PDB file of C-alpha atoms in Angstrom:
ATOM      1  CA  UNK A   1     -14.866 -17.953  22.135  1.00 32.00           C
ATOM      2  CA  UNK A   2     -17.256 -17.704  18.933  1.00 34.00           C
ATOM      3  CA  UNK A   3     -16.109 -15.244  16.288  1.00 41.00           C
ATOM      4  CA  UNK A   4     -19.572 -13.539  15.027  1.00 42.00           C
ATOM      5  CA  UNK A   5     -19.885 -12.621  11.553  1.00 50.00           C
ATOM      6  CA  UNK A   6     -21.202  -9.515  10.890  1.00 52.00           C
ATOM      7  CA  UNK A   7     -23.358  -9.630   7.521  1.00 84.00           C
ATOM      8  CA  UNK A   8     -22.940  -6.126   5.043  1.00 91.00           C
ATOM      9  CA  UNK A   9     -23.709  -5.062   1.635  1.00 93.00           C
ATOM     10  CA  UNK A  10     -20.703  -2.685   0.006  1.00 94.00           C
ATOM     11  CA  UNK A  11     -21.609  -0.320  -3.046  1.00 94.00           C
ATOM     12  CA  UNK A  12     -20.635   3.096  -4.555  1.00 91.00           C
ATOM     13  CA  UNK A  13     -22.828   5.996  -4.528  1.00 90.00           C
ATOM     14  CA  UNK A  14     -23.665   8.336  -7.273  1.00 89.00           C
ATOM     15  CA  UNK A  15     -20.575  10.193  -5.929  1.00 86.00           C
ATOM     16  CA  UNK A  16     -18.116   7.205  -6.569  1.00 85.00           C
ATOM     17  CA  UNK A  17     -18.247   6.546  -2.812  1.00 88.00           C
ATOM     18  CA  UNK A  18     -17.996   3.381  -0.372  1.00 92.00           C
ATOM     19  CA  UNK A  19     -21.179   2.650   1.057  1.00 95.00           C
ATOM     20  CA  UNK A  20     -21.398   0.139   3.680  1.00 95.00           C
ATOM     21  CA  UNK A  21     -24.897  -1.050   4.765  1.00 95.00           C
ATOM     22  CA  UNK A  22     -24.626  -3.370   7.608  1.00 90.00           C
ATOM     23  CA  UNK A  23     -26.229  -6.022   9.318  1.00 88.00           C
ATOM     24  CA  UNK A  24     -29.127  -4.239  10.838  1.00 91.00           C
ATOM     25  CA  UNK A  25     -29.780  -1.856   8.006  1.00 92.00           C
ATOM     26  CA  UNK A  26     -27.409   1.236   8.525  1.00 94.00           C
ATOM     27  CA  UNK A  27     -25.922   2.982   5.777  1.00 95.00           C
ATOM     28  CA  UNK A  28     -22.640   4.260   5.761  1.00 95.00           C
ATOM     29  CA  UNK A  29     -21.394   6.890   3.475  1.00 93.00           C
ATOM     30  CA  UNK A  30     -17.878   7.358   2.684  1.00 91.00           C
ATOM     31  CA  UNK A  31     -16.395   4.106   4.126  1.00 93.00           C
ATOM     32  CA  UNK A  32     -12.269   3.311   3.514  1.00 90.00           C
ATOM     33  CA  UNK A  33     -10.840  -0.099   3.334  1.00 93.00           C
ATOM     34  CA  UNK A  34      -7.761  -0.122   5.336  1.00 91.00           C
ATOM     35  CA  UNK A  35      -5.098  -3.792   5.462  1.00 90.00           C
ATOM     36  CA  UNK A  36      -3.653  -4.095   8.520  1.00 90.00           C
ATOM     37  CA  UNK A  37      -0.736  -6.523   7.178  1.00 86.00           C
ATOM     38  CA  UNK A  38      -0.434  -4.178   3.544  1.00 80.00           C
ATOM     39  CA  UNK A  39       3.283  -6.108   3.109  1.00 72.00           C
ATOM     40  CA  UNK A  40       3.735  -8.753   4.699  1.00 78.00           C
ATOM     41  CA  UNK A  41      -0.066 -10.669   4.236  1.00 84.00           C
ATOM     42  CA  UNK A  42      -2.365  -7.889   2.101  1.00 85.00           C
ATOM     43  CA  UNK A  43      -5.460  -9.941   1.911  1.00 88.00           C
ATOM     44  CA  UNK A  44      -5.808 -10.749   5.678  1.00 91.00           C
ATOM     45  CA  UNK A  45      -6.833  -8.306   7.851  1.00 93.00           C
ATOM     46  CA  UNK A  46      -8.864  -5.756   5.963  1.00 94.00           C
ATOM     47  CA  UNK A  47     -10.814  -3.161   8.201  1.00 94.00           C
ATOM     48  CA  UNK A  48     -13.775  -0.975   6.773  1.00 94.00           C
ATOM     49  CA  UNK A  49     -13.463   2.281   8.355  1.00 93.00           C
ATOM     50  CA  UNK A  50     -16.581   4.945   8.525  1.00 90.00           C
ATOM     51  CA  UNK A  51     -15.044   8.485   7.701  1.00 85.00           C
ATOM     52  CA  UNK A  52     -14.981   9.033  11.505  1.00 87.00           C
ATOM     53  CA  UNK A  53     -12.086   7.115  11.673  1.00 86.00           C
ATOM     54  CA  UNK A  54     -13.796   4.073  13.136  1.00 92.00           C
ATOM     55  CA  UNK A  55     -14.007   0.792  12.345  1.00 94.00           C
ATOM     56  CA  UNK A  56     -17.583  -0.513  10.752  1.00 94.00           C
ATOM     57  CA  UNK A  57     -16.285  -4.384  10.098  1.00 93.00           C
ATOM     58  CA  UNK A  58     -13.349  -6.309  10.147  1.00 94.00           C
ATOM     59  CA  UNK A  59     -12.843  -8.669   7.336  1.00 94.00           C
ATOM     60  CA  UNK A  60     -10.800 -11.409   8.587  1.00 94.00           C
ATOM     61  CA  UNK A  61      -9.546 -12.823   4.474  1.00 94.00           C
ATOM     62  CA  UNK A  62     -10.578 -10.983   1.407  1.00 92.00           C
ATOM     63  CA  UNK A  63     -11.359 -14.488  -0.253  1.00 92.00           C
ATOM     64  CA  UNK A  64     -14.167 -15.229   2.082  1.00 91.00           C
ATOM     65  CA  UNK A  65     -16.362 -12.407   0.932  1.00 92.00           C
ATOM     66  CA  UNK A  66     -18.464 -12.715  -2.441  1.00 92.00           C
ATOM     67  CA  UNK A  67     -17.231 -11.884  -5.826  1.00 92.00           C
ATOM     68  CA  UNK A  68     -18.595  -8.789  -6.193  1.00 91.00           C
ATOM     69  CA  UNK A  69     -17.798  -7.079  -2.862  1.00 92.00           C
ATOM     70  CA  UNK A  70     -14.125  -8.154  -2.947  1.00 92.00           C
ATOM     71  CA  UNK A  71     -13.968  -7.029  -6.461  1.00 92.00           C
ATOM     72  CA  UNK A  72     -15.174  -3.994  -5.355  1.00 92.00           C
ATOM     73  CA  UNK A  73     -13.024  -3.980  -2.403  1.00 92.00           C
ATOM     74  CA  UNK A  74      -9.785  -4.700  -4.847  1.00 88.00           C
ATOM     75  CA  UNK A  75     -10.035  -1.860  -6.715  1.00 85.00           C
ATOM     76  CA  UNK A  76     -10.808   0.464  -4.012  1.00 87.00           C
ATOM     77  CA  UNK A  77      -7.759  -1.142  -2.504  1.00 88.00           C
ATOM     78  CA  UNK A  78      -4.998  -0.855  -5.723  1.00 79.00           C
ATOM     79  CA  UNK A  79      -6.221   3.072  -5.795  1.00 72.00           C
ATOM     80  CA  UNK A  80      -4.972   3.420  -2.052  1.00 74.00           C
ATOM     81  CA  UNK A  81      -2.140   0.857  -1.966  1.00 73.00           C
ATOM     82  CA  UNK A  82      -0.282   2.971  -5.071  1.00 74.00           C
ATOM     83  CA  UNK A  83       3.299   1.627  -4.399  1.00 80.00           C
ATOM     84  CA  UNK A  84       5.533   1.552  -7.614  1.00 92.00           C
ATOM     85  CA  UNK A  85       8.146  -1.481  -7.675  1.00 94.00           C
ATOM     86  CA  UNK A  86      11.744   0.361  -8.647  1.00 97.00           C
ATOM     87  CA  UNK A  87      13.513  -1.742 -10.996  1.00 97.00           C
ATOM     88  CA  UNK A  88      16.463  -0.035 -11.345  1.00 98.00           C
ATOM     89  CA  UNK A  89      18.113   3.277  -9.981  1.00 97.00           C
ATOM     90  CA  UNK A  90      19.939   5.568 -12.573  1.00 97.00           C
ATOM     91  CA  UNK A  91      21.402   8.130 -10.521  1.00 96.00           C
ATOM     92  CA  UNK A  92      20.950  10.553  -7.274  1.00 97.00           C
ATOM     93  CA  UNK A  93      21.842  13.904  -7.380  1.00 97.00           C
ATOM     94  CA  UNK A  94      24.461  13.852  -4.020  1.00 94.00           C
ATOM     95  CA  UNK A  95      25.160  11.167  -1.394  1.00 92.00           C
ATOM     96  CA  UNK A  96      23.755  13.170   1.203  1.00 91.00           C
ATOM     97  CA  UNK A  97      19.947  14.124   2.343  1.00 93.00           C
ATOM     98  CA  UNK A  98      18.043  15.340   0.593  1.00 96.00           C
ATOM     99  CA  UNK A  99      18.667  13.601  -2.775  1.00 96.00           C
ATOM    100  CA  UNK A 100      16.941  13.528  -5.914  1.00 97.00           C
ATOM    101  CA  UNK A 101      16.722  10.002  -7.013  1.00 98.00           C
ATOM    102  CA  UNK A 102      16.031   9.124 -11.331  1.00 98.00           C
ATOM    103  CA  UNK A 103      14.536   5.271 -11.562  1.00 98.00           C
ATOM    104  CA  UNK A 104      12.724   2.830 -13.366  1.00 97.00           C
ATOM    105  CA  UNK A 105       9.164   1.293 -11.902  1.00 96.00           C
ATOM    106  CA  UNK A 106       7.031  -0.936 -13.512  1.00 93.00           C
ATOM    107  CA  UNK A 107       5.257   1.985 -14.058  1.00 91.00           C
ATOM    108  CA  UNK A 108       7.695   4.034 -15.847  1.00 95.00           C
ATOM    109  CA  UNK A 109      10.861   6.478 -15.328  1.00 97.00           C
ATOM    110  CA  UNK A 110      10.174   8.764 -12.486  1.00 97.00           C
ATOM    111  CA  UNK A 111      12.473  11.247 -10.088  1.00 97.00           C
ATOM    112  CA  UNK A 112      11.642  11.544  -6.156  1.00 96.00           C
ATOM    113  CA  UNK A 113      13.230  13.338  -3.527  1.00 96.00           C
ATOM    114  CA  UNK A 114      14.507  11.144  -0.178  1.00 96.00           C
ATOM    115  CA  UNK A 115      13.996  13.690   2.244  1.00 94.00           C
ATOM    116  CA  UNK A 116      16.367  11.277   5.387  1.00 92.00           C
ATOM    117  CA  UNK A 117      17.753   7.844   5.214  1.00 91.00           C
ATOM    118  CA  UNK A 118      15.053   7.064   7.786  1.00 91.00           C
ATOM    119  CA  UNK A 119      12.949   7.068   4.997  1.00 92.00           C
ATOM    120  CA  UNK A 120      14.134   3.778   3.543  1.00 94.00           C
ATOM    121  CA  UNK A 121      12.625   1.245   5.539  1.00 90.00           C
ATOM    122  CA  UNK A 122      14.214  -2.490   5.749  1.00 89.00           C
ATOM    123  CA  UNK A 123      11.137  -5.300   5.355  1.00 82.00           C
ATOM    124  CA  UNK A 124      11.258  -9.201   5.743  1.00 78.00           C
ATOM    125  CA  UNK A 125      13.477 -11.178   3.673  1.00 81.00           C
ATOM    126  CA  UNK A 126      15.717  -8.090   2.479  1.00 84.00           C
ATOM    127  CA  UNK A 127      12.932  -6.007   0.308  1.00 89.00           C
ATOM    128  CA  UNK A 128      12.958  -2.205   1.335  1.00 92.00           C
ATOM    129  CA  UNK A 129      10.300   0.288   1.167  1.00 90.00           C
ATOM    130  CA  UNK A 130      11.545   3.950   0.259  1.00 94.00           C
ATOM    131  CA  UNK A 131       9.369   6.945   0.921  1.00 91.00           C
ATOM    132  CA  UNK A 132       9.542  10.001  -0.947  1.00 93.00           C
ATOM    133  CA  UNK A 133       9.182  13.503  -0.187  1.00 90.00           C
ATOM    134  CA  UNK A 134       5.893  13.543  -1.712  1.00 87.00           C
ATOM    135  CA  UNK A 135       4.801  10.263   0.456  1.00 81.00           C
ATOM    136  CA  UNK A 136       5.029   8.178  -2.558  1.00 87.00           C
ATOM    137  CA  UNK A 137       6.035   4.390  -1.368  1.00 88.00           C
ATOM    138  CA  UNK A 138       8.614   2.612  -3.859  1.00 93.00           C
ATOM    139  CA  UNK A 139       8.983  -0.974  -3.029  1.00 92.00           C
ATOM    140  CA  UNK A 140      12.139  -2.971  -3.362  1.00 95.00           C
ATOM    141  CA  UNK A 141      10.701  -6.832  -3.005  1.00 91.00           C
ATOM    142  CA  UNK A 142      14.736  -8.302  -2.915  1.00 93.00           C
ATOM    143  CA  UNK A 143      17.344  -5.857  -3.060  1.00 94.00           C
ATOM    144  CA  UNK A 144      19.844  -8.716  -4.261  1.00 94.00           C
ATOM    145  CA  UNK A 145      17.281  -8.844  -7.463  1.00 95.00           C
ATOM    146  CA  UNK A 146      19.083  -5.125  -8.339  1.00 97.00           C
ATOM    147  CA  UNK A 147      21.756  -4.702 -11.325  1.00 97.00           C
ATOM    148  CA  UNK A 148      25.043  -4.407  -9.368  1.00 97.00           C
ATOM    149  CA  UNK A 149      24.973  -0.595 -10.601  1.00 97.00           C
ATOM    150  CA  UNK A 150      21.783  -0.021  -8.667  1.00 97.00           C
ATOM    151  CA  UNK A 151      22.354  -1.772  -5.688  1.00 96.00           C
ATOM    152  CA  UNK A 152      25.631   0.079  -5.672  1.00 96.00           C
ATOM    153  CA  UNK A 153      24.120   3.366  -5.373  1.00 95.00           C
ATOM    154  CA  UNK A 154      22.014   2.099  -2.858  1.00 95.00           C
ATOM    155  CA  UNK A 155      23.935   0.663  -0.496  1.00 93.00           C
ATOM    156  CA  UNK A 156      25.484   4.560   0.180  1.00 93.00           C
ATOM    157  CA  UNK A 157      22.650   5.255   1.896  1.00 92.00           C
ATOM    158  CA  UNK A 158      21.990   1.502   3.839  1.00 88.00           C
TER     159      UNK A 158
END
């Protein structure tokens, strides 16, 4: 079975949106790149979604495409894919839900609220992926990485 390759141009309009124009001329306003694999592989699997919800094209690797489109691509990507790293957790509020949690990121001291324990989700090779109240994702790439004091805390609610 031949995989076809479907040819498109990708731009921003005067309104700072994605427009996809593909292979047999159509232009579509609004379009969002969505990874299927965000974790685990985030440059395979990218689809390009009209604002109906459906998908326009399905980008098999993000290096395949030309320089400018998957730059373009990338940065439409970090904006979406907003997931601080937490480097270290200071203190929650109680042991029970809900909680407020203080941390480091690599972007900076922060507080978030864990609204359940179902909220901190266990990845591949023992990195976690907390969501707050707010639906702000805070990655934990290797728990182990943690100062004992951190991991401490955490393990309360694992």
């Amino acid at each position: 079975m031949s995989h076809i390759q479907l040819q498109f141009q990708l731009e921003r309009d005067a309104f700072g949106r994605l427009v996809l124009t593909d292979d047999s001329g159509m232009r579509h306003a609004g379009v969002l790149p969505v990874r299927a694999f965000p974790l685990t592989a985030p440059d395979d699997g990218i689809s390009l979604v009209g604002p109906d919800g459906r998908e326009l094209v399905w980008i098999d690797r993000l290096d395949r495409l030309p320089e400018a489109t998957r730059e373009l691509l990338g940065h439409e990507l970090a904006a979406r894919d907003f997931a601080p790293t937490l480097q270290k957790l200071h203190k929650v509020s109680s042991f029970g839900v809900p909680s407020t949690w203080t941390v480091d990121t690599d972007r900076g001291e922060t507080r978030f609220v864990l609204k359940a324990e179902e909220d901190i989700r266990r990845l591949e090779g023992g990195a976690l992926l907390i969501a707050s109240a707010h639906g702000v994702q805070f990655r934990i790439p290797d728990v182990k990485a943690l100062d004992r004091g951190s991991r401490k805390l955490l393990e309360r609610f694992l």
